[in-house]
Tab-separated table of C-alpha atoms and ligand atoms in Angstrom:
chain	number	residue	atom	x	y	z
A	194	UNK	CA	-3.748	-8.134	-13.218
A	195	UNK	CA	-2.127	-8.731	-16.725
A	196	UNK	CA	0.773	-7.026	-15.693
A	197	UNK	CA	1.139	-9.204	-12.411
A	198	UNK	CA	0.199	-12.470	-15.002
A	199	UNK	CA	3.353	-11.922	-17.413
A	200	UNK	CA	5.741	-11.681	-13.993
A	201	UNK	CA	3.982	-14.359	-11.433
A	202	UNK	CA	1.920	-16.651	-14.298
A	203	UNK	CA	-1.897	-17.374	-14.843
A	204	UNK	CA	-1.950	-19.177	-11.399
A	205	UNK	CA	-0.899	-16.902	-9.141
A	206	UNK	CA	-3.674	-14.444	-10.716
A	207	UNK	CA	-6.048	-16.691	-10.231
A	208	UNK	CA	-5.002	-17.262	-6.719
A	209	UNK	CA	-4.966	-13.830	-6.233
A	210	UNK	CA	-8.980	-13.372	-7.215
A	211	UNK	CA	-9.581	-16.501	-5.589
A	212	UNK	CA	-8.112	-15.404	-2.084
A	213	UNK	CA	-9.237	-11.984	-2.546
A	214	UNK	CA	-13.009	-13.391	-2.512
A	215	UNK	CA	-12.350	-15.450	0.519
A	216	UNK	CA	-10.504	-13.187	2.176
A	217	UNK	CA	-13.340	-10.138	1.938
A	218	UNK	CA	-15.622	-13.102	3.059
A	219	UNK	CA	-14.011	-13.462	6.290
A	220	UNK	CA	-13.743	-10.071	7.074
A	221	UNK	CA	-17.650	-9.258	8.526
A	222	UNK	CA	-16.227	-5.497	7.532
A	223	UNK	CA	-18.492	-2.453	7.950
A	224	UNK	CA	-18.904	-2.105	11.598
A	225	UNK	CA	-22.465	-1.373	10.294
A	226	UNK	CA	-25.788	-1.400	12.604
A	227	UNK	CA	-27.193	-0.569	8.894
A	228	UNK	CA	-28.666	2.624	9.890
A	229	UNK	CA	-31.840	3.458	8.286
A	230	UNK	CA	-33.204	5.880	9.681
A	231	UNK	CA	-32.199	9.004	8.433
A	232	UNK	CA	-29.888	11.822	10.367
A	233	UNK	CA	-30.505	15.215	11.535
A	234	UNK	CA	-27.411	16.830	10.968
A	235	UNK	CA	-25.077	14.940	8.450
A	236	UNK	CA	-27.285	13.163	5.564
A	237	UNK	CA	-29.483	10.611	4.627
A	238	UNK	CA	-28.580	6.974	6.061
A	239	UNK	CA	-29.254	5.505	2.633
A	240	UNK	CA	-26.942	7.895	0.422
A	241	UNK	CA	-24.529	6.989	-2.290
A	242	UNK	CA	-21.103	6.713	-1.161
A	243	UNK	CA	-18.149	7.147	-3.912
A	244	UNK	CA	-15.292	4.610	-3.707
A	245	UNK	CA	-12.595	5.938	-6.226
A	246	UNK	CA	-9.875	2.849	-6.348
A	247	UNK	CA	-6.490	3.165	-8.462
A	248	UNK	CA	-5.635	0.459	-11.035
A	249	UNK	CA	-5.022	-3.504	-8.941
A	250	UNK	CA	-1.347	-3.022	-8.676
A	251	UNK	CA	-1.178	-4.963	-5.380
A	252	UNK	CA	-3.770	-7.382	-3.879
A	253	UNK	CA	-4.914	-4.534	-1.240
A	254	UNK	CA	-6.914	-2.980	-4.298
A	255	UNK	CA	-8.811	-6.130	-4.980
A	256	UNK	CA	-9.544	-6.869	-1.693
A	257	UNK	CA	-10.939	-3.708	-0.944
A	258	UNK	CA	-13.670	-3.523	-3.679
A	259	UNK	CA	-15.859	-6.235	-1.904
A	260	UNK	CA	-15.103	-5.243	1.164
A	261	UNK	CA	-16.577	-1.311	0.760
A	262	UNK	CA	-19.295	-3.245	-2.007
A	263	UNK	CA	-20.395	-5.081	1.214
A	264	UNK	CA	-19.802	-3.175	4.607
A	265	UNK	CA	-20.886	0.147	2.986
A	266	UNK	CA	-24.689	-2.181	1.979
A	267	UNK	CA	-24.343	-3.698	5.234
A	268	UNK	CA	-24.134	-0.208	6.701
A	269	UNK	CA	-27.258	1.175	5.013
A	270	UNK	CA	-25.447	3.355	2.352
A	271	UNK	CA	-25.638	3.176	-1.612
A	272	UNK	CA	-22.095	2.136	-3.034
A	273	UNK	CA	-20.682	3.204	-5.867
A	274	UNK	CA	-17.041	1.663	-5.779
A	275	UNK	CA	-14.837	2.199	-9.274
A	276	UNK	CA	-12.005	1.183	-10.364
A	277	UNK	CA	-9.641	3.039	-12.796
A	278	UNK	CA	-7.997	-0.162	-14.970
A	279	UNK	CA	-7.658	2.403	-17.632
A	280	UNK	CA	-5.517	5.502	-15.770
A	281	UNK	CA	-5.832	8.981	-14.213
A	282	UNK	CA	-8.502	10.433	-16.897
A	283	UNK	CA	-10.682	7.116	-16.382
A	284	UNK	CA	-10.380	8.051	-12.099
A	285	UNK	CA	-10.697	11.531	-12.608
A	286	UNK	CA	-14.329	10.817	-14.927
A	287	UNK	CA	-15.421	8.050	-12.660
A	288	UNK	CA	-14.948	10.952	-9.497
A	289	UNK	CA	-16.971	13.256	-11.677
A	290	UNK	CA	-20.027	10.422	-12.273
A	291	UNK	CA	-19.760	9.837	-8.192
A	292	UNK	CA	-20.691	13.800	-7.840
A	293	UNK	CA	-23.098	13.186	-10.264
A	294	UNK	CA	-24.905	10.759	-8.691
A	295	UNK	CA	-25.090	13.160	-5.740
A	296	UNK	CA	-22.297	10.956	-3.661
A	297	UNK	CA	-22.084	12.146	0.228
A	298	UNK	CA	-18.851	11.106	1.015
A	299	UNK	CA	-15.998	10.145	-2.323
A	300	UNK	CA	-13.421	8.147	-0.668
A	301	UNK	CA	-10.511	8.314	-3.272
A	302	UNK	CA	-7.571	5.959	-3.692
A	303	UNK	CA	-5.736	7.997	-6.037
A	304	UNK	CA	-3.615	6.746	-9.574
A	305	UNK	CA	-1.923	9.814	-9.101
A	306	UNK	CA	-2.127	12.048	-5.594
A	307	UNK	CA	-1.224	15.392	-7.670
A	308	UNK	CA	-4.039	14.835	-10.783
A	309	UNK	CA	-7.282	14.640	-9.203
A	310	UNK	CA	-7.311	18.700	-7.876
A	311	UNK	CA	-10.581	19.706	-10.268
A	312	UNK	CA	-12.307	16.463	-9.212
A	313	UNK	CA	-11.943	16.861	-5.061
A	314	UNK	CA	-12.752	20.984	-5.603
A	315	UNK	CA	-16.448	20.117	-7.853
A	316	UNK	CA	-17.151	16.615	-5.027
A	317	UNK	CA	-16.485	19.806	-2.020
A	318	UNK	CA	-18.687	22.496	-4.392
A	319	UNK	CA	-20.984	19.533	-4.415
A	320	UNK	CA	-21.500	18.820	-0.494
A	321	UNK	CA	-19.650	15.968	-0.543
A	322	UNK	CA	-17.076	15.253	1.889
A	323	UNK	CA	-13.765	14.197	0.322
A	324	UNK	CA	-11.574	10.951	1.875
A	325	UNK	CA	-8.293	10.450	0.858
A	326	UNK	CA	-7.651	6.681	1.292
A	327	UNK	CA	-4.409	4.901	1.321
A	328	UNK	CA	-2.879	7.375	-0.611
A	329	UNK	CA	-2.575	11.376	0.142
A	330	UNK	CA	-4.587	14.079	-2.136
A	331	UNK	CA	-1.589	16.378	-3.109
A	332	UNK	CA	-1.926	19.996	-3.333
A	333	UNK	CA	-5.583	21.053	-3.138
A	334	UNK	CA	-7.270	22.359	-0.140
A	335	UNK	CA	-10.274	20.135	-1.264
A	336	UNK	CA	-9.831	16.671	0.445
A	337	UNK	CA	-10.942	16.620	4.005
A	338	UNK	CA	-9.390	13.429	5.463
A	339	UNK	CA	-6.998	10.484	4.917
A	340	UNK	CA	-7.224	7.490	6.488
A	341	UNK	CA	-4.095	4.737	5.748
A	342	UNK	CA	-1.544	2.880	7.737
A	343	UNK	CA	1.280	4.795	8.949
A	344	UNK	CA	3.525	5.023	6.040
A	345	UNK	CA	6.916	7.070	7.686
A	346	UNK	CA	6.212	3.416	9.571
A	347	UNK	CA	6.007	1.109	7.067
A	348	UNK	CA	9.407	2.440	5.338
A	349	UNK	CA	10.920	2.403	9.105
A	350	UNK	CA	9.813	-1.140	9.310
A	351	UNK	CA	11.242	-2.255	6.387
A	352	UNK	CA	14.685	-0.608	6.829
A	353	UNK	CA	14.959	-2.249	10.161
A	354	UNK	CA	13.751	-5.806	8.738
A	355	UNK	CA	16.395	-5.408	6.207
A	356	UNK	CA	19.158	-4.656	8.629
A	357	UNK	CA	17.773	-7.627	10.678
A	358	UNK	CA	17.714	-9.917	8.114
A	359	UNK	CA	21.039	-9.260	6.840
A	360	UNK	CA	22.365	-9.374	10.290
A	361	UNK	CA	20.898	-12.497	10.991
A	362	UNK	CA	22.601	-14.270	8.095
A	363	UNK	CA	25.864	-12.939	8.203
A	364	UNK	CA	27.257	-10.776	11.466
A	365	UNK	CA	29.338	-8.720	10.299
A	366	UNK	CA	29.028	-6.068	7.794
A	367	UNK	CA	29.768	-4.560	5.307
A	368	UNK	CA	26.799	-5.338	3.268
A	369	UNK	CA	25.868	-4.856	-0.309
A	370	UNK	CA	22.245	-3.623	-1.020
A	371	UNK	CA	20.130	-2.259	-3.335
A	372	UNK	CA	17.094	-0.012	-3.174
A	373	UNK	CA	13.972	0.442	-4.627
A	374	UNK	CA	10.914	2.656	-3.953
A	375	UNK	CA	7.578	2.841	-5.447
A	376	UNK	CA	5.974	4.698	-8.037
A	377	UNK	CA	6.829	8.805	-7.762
A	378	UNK	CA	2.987	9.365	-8.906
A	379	UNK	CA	1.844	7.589	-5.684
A	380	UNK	CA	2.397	9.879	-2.539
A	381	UNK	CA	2.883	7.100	-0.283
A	382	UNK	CA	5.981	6.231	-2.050
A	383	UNK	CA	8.451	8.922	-1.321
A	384	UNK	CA	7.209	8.624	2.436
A	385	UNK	CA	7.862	4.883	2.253
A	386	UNK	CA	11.476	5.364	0.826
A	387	UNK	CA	11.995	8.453	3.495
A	388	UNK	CA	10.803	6.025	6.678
A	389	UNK	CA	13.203	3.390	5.635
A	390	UNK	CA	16.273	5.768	5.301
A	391	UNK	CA	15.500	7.065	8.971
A	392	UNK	CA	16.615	3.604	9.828
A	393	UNK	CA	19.691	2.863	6.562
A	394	UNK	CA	21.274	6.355	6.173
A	395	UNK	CA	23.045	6.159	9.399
A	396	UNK	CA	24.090	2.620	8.481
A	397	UNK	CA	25.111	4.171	4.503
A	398	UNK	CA	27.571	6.946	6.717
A	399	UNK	CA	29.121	4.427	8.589
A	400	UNK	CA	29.822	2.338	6.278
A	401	UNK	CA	27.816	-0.566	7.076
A	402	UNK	CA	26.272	-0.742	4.270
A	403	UNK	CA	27.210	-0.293	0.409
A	404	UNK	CA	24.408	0.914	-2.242
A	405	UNK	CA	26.957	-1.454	-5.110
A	406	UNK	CA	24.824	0.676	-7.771
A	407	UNK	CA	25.548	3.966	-5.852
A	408	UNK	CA	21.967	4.770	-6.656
A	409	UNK	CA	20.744	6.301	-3.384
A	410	UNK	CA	18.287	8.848	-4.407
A	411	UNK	CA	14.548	8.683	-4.627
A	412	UNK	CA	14.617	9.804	-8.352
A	413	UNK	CA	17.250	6.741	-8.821
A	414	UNK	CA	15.200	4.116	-7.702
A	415	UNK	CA	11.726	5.044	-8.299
A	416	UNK	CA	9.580	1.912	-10.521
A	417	UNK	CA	6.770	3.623	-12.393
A	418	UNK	CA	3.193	1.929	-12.104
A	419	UNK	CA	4.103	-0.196	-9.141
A	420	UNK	CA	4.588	-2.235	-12.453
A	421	UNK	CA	6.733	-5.684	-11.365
A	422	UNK	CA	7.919	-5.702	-14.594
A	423	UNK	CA	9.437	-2.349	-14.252
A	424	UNK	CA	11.216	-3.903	-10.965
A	425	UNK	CA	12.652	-6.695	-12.756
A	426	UNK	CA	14.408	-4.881	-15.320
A	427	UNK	CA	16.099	-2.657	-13.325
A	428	UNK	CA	17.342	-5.766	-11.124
A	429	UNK	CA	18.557	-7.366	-13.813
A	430	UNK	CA	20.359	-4.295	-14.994
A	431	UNK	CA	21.958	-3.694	-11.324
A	432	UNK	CA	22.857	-7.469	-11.063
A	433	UNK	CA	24.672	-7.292	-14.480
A	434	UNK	CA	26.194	-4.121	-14.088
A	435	UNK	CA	27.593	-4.550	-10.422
A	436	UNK	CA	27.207	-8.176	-9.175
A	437	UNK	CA	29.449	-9.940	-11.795
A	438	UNK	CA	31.208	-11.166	-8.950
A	439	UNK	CA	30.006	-9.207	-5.675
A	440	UNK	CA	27.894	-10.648	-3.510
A	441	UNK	CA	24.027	-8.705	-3.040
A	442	UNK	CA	23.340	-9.137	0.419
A	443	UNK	CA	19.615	-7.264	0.709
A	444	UNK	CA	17.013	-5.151	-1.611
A	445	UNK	CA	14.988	-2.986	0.081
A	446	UNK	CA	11.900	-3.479	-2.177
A	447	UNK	CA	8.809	-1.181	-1.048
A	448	UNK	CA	5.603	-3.969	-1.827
A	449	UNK	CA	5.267	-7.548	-1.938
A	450	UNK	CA	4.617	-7.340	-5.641
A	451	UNK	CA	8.406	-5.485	-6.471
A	452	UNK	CA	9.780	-7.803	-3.751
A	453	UNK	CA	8.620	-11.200	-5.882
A	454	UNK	CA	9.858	-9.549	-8.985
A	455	UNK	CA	12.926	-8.865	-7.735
A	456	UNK	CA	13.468	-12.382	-6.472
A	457	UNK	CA	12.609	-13.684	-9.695
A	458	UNK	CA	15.090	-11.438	-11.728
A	459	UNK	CA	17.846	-13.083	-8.818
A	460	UNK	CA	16.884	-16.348	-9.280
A	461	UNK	CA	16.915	-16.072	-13.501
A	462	UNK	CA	20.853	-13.924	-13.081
A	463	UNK	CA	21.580	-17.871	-10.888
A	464	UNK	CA	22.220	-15.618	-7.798
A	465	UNK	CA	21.593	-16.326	-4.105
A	466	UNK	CA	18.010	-14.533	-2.857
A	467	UNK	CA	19.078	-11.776	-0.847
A	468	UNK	CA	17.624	-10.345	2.306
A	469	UNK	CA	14.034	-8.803	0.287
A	470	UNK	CA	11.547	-6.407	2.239
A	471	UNK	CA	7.916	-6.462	1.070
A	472	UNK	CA	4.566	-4.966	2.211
A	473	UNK	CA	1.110	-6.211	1.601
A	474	UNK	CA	1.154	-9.584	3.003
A	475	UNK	CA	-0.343	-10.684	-0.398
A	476	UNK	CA	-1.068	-14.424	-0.351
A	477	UNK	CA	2.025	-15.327	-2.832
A	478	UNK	CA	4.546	-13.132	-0.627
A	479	UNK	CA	3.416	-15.060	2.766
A	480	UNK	CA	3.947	-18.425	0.739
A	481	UNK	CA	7.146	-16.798	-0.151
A	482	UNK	CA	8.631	-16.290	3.384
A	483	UNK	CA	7.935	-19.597	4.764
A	484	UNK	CA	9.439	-20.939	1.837
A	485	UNK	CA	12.448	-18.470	2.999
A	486	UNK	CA	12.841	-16.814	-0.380
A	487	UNK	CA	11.227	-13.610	0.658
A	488	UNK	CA	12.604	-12.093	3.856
A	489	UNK	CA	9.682	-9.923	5.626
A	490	UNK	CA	6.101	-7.975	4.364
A	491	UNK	CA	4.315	-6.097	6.596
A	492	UNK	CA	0.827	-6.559	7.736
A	493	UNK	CA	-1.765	-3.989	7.036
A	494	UNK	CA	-5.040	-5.640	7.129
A	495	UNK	CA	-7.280	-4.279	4.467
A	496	UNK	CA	-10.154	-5.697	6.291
A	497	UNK	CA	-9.054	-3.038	9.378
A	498	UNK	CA	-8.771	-0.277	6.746
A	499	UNK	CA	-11.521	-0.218	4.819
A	500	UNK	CA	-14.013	-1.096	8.456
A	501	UNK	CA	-12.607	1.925	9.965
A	502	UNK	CA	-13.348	4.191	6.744
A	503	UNK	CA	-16.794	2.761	6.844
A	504	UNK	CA	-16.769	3.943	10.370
A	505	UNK	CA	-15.633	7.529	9.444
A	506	UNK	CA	-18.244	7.528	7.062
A	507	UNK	CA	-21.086	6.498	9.747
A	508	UNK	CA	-19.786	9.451	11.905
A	509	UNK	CA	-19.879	12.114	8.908
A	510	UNK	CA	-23.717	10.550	7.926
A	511	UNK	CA	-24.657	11.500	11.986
A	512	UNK	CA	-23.055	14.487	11.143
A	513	UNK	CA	-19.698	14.404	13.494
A	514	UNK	CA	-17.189	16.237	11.334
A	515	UNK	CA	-14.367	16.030	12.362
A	516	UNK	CA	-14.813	11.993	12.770
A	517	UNK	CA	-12.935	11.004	16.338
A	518	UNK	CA	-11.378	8.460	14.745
A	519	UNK	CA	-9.052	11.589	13.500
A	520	UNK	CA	-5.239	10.767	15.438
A	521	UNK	CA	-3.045	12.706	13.813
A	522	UNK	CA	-3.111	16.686	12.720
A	523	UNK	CA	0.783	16.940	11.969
A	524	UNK	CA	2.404	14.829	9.758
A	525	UNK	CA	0.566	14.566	6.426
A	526	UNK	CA	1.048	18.461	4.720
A	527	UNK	CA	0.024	18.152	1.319
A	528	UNK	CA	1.131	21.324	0.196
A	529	UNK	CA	-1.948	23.089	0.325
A	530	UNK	CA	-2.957	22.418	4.161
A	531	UNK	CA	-1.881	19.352	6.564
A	532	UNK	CA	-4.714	16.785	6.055
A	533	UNK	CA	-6.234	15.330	9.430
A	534	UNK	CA	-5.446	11.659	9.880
A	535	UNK	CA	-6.561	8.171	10.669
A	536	UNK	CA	-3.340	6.492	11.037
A	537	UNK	CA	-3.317	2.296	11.970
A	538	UNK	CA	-0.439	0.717	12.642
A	539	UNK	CA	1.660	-1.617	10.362
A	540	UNK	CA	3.374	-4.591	12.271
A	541	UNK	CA	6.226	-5.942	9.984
A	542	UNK	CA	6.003	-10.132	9.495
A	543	UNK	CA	8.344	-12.557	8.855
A	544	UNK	CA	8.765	-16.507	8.854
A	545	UNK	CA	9.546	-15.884	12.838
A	546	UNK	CA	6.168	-14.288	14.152
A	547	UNK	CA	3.586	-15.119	10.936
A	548	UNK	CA	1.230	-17.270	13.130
A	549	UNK	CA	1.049	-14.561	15.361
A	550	UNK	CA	0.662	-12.080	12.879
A	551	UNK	CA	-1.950	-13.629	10.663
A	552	UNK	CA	-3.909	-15.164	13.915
A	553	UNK	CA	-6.973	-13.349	12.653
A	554	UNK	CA	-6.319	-13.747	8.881
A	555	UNK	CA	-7.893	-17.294	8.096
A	556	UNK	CA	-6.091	-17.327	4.908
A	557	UNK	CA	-3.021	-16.195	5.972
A	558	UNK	CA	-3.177	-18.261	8.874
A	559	UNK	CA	-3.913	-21.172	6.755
A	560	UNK	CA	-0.924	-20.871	4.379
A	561	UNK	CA	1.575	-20.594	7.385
A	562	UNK	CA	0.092	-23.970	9.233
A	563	UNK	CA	0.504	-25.384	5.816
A	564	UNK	CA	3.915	-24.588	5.739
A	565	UNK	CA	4.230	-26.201	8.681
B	1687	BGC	C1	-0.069	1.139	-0.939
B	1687	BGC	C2	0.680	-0.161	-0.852
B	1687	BGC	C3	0.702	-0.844	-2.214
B	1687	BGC	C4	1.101	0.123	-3.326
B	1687	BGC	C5	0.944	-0.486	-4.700
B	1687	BGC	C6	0.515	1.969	-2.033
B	1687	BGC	O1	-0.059	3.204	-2.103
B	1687	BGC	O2	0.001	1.806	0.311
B	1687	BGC	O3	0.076	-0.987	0.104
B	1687	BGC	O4	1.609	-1.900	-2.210
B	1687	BGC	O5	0.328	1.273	-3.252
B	1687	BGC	O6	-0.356	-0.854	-4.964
């Protein structure tokens, strides 16, 4: 949140904990009958379930501690939902209390994918099933599911909104563009940057579009921490260093958060806003596109998320392992073993289709009618 504060300002924080109350409120998550009765085969209907959540670097985060606090009650279990302000030793201590406290289930949005290896082997050596949520478990054979919206998706999304966008405000190419991904500690972000060059590399080898900066690798344009402020610098570096008089047509920015830092670093150089990409549909990012400074997020309803990992949960307490929710065995190898997946499905939003995006997001709903 401070880190958000010194990019957006106090108000935008305080919108953010504001809408991420009523937003959880609307939500009626869970899907919970609030068993009670005990189980046969998986374990008791009342037991403490873990909820390991990374530090707030997007609005996601915050919205999903109330709604696991309140679907996982509402559902009959004990929750114990953390999160790790403080870094990868606070997560991996705050995984170790959860096996402590005898947790049946740890559901685990890692800090770091690659760091938590000890933790997921001790939750497995003690019962406890191990979800990987959001974010992949890299390299241990210890996690035994991930639920998250396709990613590859997500990145494909964005590279085709960016295209779009571009395309839409001036016809013909060549463009100028920039690229950014998301933090290299975060598995989700190298699958992010990959899903969005399945759609721009062909358009890079034709010559459609220009990277000004030539940096076009994933090492290149990495921002560490998700941090905005991390974003911002490195805009204003690449405007400095290459848009002195060329024109930036589009960023491909990998969240919401990146995509309003970026915006501001274009807006403080006195350049035109670009074509940005986002992901989140955080509540200043919607305001943002019907304003027509941010180009497109994409909607992955936390509410949907967190409901259906409740559900996996309810299956593994009646003791159906694998969960049927389980849709994909292929695609998410973590080095160790390929992890069997929940996948939901991302739809991409922009100032064209919000209403009909956001028809079941009150909040979101409600900023787009404002907007008119
Ligand atoms: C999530 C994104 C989020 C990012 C930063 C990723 O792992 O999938 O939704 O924007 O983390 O918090």
């Amino acid at each position: 949140m401070r880190l958000i504060a010194k990019v957006v300002g106090v108000t935008a924080v305080a919108a953010l904990a504001l809408t991420g109350c009523g937003r959880a409120a609307d939500s009626g998550s869970g899907g919970g009958s609030g068993s009670t009765g005990g189980s046969s085969a998986g374990f008791p209907a009342n037991a403490t379930i873990g909820v390991a959540l990374p530090q707030k670097t997007s609005e996601n985060w915050v919205l999903a501690e109330g709604l696991f606090n309140d679907g996982l009650k509402q559902a009959g279990f004990t929750p114990d939902v953390q999160f790790a302000n403080g870094g990868v030793s606070e997560q991996q201590n705050q995984i170790q209390a959860m096996i402590t406290k005898q947790a049946k289930v740890i559901v685990i949005g890692a800090i770091d994918g690659a760091q938590l290896g000890t933790q997921a082997k001790a939750a497995k050596d003690s019962g406890a099933t191990v979800i990987a949520y959001d974010r992949l478990l890299k390299n241990t054979p210890d996690v035994d599911y991930y639920i998250a919206y396709d990613n590859r998706k997500v990145g494909q999304l964005q590279g085709q909104a960016l295209l779009d966008g571009m395309k839409a405000k001036k016809p013909n190419g060549p463009y100028n563009i920039e690229l950014f991904a998301g933090s290299p500690d975060d598995a989700n972000a190298q699958v992010f940057f990959d899903g969005a060059m399945d759609v721009l590399k062909p358009k890079l080898d034709d010559g459609t579009l220009k990277v000004t900066s030539g940096q076009t690798s994933f090492n290149q344009v990495v921002t560490q921490g998700w941090k905005a402020e991390n974003a911002q610098k490195r805009m204003d570096t690449l405007l400095s260093a290459n848009y002195a008089s060329a024109t930036l047509d589009g960023v491909l920015s990998p969240n919401d958060t990146l995509a309003r830092a970026i915006i501001t670093s274009v807006k403080a150089g006195g350049k035109p806003i670009p074509i940005v990409t986002g992901q989140d549909s955080e509540v200043e990012s919607v305001k943002s596109i019907m304003a027509g400074e941010q180009y497109s997020t994409i909607n992955k309803d936390t509410r949907a998320l967190v409901a259906d990992t409740i559900k996996m949960v309810q299956a593994l307490q009646k003791g159906q392992a694998p969960p049927p929710g389980i849709n994909d065995t292929k695609q998410y190898n973590n080095g160790v073993k390929v992890v069997p997946a929940q996948l939901l499905t991302p739809v991409i939003v922009t100032k064209a289709n919000a209403k009909e995006a956001y028809a079941n997001d009150p909040t979101l709903l409600a900023i787009v009618n404002a907007a008119g």
